[in-house]
PDB file of C-alpha atoms in Angstrom:
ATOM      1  CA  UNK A   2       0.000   0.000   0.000  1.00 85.00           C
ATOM      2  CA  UNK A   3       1.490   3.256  -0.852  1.00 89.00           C
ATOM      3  CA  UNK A   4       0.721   5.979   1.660  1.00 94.00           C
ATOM      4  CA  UNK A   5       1.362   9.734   1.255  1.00 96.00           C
ATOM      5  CA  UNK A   6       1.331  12.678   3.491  1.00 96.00           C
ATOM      6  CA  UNK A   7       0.855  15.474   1.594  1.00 97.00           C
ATOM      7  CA  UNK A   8       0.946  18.604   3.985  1.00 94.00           C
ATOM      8  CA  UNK A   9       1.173  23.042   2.673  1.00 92.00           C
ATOM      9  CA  UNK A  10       4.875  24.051   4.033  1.00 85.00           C
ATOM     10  CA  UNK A  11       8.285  23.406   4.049  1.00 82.00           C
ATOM     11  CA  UNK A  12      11.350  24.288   5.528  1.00 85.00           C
ATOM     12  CA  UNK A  13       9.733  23.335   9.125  1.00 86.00           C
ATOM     13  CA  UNK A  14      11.648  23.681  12.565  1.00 88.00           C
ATOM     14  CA  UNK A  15      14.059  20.872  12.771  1.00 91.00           C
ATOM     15  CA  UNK A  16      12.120  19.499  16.042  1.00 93.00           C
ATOM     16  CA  UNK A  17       9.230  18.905  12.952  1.00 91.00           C
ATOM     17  CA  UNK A  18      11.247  17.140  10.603  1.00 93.00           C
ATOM     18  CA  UNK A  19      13.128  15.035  13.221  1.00 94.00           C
ATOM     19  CA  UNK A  20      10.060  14.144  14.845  1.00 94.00           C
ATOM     20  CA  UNK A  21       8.412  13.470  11.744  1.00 94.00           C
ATOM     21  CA  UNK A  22      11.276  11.546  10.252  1.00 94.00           C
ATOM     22  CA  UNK A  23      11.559   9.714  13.548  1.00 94.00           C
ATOM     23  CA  UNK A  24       8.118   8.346  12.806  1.00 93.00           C
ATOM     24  CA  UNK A  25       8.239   8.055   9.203  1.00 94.00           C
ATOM     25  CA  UNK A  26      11.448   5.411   9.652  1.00 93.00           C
ATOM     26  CA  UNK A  27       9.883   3.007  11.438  1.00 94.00           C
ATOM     27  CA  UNK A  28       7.051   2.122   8.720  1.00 91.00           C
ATOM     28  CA  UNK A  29       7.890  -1.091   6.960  1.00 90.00           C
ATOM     29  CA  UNK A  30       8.593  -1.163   3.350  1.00 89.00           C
ATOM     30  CA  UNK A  31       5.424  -2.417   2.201  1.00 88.00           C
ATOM     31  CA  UNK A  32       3.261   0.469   4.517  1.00 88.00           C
ATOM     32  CA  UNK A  33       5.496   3.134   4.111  1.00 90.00           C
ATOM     33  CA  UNK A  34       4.824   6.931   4.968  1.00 93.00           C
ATOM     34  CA  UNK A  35       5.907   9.355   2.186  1.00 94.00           C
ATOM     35  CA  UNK A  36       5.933  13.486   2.691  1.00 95.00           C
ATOM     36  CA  UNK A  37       5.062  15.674  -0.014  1.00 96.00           C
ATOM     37  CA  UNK A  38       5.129  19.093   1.031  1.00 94.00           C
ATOM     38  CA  UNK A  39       3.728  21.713  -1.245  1.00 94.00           C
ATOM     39  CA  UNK A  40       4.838  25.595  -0.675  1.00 89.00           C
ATOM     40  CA  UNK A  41       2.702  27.911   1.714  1.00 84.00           C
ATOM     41  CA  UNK A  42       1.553  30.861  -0.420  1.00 80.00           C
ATOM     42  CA  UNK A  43       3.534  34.100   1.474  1.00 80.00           C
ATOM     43  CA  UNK A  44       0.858  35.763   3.464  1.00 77.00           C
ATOM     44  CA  UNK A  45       0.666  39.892   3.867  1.00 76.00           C
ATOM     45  CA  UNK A  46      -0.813  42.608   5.902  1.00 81.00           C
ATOM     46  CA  UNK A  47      -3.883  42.648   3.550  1.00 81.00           C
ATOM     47  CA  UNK A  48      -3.719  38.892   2.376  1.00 77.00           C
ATOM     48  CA  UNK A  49      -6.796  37.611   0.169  1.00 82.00           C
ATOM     49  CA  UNK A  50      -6.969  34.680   2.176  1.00 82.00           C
ATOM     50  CA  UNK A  51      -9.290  32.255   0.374  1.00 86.00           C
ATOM     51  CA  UNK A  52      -7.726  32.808  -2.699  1.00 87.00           C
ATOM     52  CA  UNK A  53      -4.332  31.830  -1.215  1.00 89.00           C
ATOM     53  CA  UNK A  54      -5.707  28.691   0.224  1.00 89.00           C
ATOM     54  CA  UNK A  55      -7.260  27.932  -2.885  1.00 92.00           C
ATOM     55  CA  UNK A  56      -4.038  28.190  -4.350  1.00 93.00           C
ATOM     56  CA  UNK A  57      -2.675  25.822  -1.986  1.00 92.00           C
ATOM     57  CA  UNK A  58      -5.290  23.280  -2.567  1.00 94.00           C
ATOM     58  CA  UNK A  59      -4.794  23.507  -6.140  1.00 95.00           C
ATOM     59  CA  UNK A  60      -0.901  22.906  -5.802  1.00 96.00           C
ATOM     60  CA  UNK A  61      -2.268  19.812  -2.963  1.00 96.00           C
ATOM     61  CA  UNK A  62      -4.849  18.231  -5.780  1.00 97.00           C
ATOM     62  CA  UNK A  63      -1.950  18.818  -8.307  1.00 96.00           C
ATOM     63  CA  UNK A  64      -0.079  15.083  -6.218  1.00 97.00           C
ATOM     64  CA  UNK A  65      -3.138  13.913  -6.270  1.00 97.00           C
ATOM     65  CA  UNK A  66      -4.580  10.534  -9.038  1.00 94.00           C
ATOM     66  CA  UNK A  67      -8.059   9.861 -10.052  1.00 93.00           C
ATOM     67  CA  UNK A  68      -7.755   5.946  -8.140  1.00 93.00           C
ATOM     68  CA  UNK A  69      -6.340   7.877  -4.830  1.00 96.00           C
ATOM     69  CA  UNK A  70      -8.481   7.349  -1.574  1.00 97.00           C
ATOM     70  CA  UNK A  71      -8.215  10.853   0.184  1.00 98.00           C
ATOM     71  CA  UNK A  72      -8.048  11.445   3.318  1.00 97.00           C
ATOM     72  CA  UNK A  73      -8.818  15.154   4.716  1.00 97.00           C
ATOM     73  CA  UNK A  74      -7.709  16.362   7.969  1.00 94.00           C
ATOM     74  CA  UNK A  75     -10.089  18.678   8.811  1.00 92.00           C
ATOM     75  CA  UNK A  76     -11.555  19.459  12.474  1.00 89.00           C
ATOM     76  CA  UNK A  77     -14.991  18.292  11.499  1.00 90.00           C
ATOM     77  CA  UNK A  78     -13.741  14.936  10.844  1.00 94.00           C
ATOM     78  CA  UNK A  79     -14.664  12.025  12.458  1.00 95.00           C
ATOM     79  CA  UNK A  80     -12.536  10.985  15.260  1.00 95.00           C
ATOM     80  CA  UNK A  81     -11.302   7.497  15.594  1.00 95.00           C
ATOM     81  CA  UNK A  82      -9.378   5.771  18.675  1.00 93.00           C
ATOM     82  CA  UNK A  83      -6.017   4.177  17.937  1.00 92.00           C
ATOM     83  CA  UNK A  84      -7.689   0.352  17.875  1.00 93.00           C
ATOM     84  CA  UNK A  85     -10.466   1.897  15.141  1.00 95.00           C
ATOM     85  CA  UNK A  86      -7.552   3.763  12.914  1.00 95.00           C
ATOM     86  CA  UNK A  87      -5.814  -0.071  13.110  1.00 94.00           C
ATOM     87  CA  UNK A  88      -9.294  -0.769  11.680  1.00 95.00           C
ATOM     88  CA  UNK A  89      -9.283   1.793   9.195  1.00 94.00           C
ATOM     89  CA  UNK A  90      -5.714   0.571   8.207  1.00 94.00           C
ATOM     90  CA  UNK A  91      -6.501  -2.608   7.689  1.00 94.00           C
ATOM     91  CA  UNK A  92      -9.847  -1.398   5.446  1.00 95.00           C
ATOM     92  CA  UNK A  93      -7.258   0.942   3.454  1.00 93.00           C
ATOM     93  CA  UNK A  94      -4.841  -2.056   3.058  1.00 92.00           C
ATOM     94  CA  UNK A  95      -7.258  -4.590   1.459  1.00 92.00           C
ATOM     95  CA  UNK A  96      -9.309  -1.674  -0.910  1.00 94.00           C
ATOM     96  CA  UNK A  97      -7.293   1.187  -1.229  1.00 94.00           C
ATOM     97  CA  UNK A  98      -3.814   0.724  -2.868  1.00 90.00           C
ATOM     98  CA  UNK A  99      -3.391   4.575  -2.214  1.00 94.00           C
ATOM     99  CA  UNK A 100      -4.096   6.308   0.743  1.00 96.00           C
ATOM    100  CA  UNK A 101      -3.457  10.257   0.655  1.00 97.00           C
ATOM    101  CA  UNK A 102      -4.325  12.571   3.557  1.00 97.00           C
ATOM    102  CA  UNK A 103      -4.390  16.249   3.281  1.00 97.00           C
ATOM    103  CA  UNK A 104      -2.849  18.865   5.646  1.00 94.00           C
ATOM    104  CA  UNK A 105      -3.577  22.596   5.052  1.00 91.00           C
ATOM    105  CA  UNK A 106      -1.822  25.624   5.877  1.00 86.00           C
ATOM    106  CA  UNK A 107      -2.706  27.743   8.440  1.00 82.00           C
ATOM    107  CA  UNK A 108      -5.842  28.103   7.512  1.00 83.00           C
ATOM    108  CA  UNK A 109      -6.974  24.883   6.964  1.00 88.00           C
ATOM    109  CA  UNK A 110      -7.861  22.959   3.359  1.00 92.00           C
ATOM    110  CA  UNK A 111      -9.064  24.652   0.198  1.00 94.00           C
ATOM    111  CA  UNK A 112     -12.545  23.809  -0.357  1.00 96.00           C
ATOM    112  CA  UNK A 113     -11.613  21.994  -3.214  1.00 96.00           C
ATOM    113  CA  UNK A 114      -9.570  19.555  -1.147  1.00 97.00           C
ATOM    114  CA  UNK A 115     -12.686  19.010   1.219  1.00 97.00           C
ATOM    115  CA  UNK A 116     -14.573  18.081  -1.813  1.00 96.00           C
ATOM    116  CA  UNK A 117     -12.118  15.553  -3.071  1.00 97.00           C
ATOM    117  CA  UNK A 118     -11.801  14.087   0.117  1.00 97.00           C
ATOM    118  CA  UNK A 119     -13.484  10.531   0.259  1.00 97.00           C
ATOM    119  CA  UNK A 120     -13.327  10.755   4.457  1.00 96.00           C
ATOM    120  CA  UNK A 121     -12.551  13.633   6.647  1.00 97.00           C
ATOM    121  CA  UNK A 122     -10.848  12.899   9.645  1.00 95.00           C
ATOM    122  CA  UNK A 123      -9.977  14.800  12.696  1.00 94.00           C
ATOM    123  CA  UNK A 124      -7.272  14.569  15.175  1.00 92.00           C
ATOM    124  CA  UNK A 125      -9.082  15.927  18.267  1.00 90.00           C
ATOM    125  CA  UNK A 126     -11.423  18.972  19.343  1.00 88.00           C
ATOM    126  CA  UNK A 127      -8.149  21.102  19.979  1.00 86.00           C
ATOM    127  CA  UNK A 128      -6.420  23.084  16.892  1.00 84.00           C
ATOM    128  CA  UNK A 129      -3.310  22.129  16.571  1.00 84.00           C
ATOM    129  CA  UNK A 130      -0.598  24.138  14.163  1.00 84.00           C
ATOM    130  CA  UNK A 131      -0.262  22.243  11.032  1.00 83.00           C
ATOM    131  CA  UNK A 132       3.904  21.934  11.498  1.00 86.00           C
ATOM    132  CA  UNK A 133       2.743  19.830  14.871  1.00 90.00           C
ATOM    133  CA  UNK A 134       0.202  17.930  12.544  1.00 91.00           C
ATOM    134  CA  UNK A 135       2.598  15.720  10.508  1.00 91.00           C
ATOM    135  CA  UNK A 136       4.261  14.896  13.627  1.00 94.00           C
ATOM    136  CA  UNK A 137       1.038  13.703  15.188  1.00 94.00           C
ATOM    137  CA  UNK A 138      -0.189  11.934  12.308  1.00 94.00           C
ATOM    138  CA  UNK A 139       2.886  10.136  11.696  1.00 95.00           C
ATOM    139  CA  UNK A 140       2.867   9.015  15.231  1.00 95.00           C
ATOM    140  CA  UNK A 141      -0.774   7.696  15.029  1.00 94.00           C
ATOM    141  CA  UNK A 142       0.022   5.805  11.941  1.00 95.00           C
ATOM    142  CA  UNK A 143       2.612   3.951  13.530  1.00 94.00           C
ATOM    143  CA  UNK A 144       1.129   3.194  16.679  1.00 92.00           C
ATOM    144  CA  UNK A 145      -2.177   2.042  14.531  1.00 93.00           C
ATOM    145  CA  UNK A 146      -0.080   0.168  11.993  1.00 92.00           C
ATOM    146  CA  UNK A 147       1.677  -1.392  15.278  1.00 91.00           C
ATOM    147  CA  UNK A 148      -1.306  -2.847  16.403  1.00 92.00           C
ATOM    148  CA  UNK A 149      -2.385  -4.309  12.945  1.00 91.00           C
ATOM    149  CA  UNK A 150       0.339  -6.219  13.086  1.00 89.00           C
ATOM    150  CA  UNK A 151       0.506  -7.025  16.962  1.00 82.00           C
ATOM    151  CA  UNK A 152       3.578  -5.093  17.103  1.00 74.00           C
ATOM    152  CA  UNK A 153       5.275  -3.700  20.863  1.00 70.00           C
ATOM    153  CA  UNK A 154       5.005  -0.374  20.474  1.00 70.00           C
ATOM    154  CA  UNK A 155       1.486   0.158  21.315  1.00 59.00           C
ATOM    155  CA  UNK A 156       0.388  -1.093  24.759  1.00 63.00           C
ATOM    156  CA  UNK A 157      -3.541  -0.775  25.830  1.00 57.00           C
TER     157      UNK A 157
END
């Protein structure tokens, strides 16, 4: 299963990228987590904001095939527990060869990558800067993945 992180910035803090890539590592071969960062459109005093995010979500749906299952992270989401995301996993692994989720900017998803979404999902109630995002995401994958495959690192 190929799975893809596609997420609006780059050039994060390195506590991002080396918690990120700290995550990212442990994936196996045949589950792992790929980053595709697109560019944050520079925000000014007097910034047309949707049309910036749009912008981003175009450059987002740009990585994006037809035969992609996407996944939006978006606060309305639904909210799953780490034993239902192993659940989800194992549903993406045996129907969905590719599994993209969707990070916005600062401002959350274009519209347009709402739309294309075929689930929303949402990390928690809280709002959480979208650097800290990938990190979190990353993490839950693993720990989910882990308990697919009765792995250590997740203990209940």
């Amino acid at each position: 299963m190929q799975l893809r992180l596609i997420t609006v910035g780059q050039k994060m803090p390195g506590w991002v990228e080396q918690g990120y890539k700290e995550y990212a590592r442990r994936f196996p071969r045949d589950f792992a987590l790929e980053l595709v960062e697109v560019p944050a459109v520079k925000r000014g005093k007097n910034a047309d904001i949707v049309r910036l995010t749009d912008k981003e979500g175009e450059a987002m749906l740009s990585h994006i095939s037809s035969g992609d299952w996407v996944i939006a992270l978006d606060v309305k989401g639904k909210q799953y527990s780490t034993s239902q995301l192993a659940s989800q996993i194992e549903h993406w692994q045996l129907n969905h060869p590719n599994v993209v989720l969707l990070v916005g900017g600062p401002e959350g998803l274009a519209p347009a990558c709402l739309q294309r979404a075929n689930q929303k999902i949402s990390l928690s109630n809280l709002t959480f800067p979208h650097p800290l995002v990938r990190v979190l995401i990353a993490e839950a994958l693993y720990r989910a993945w882990s308990v697919t495959v009765n792995h250590p690192y997740h203990r209940e």
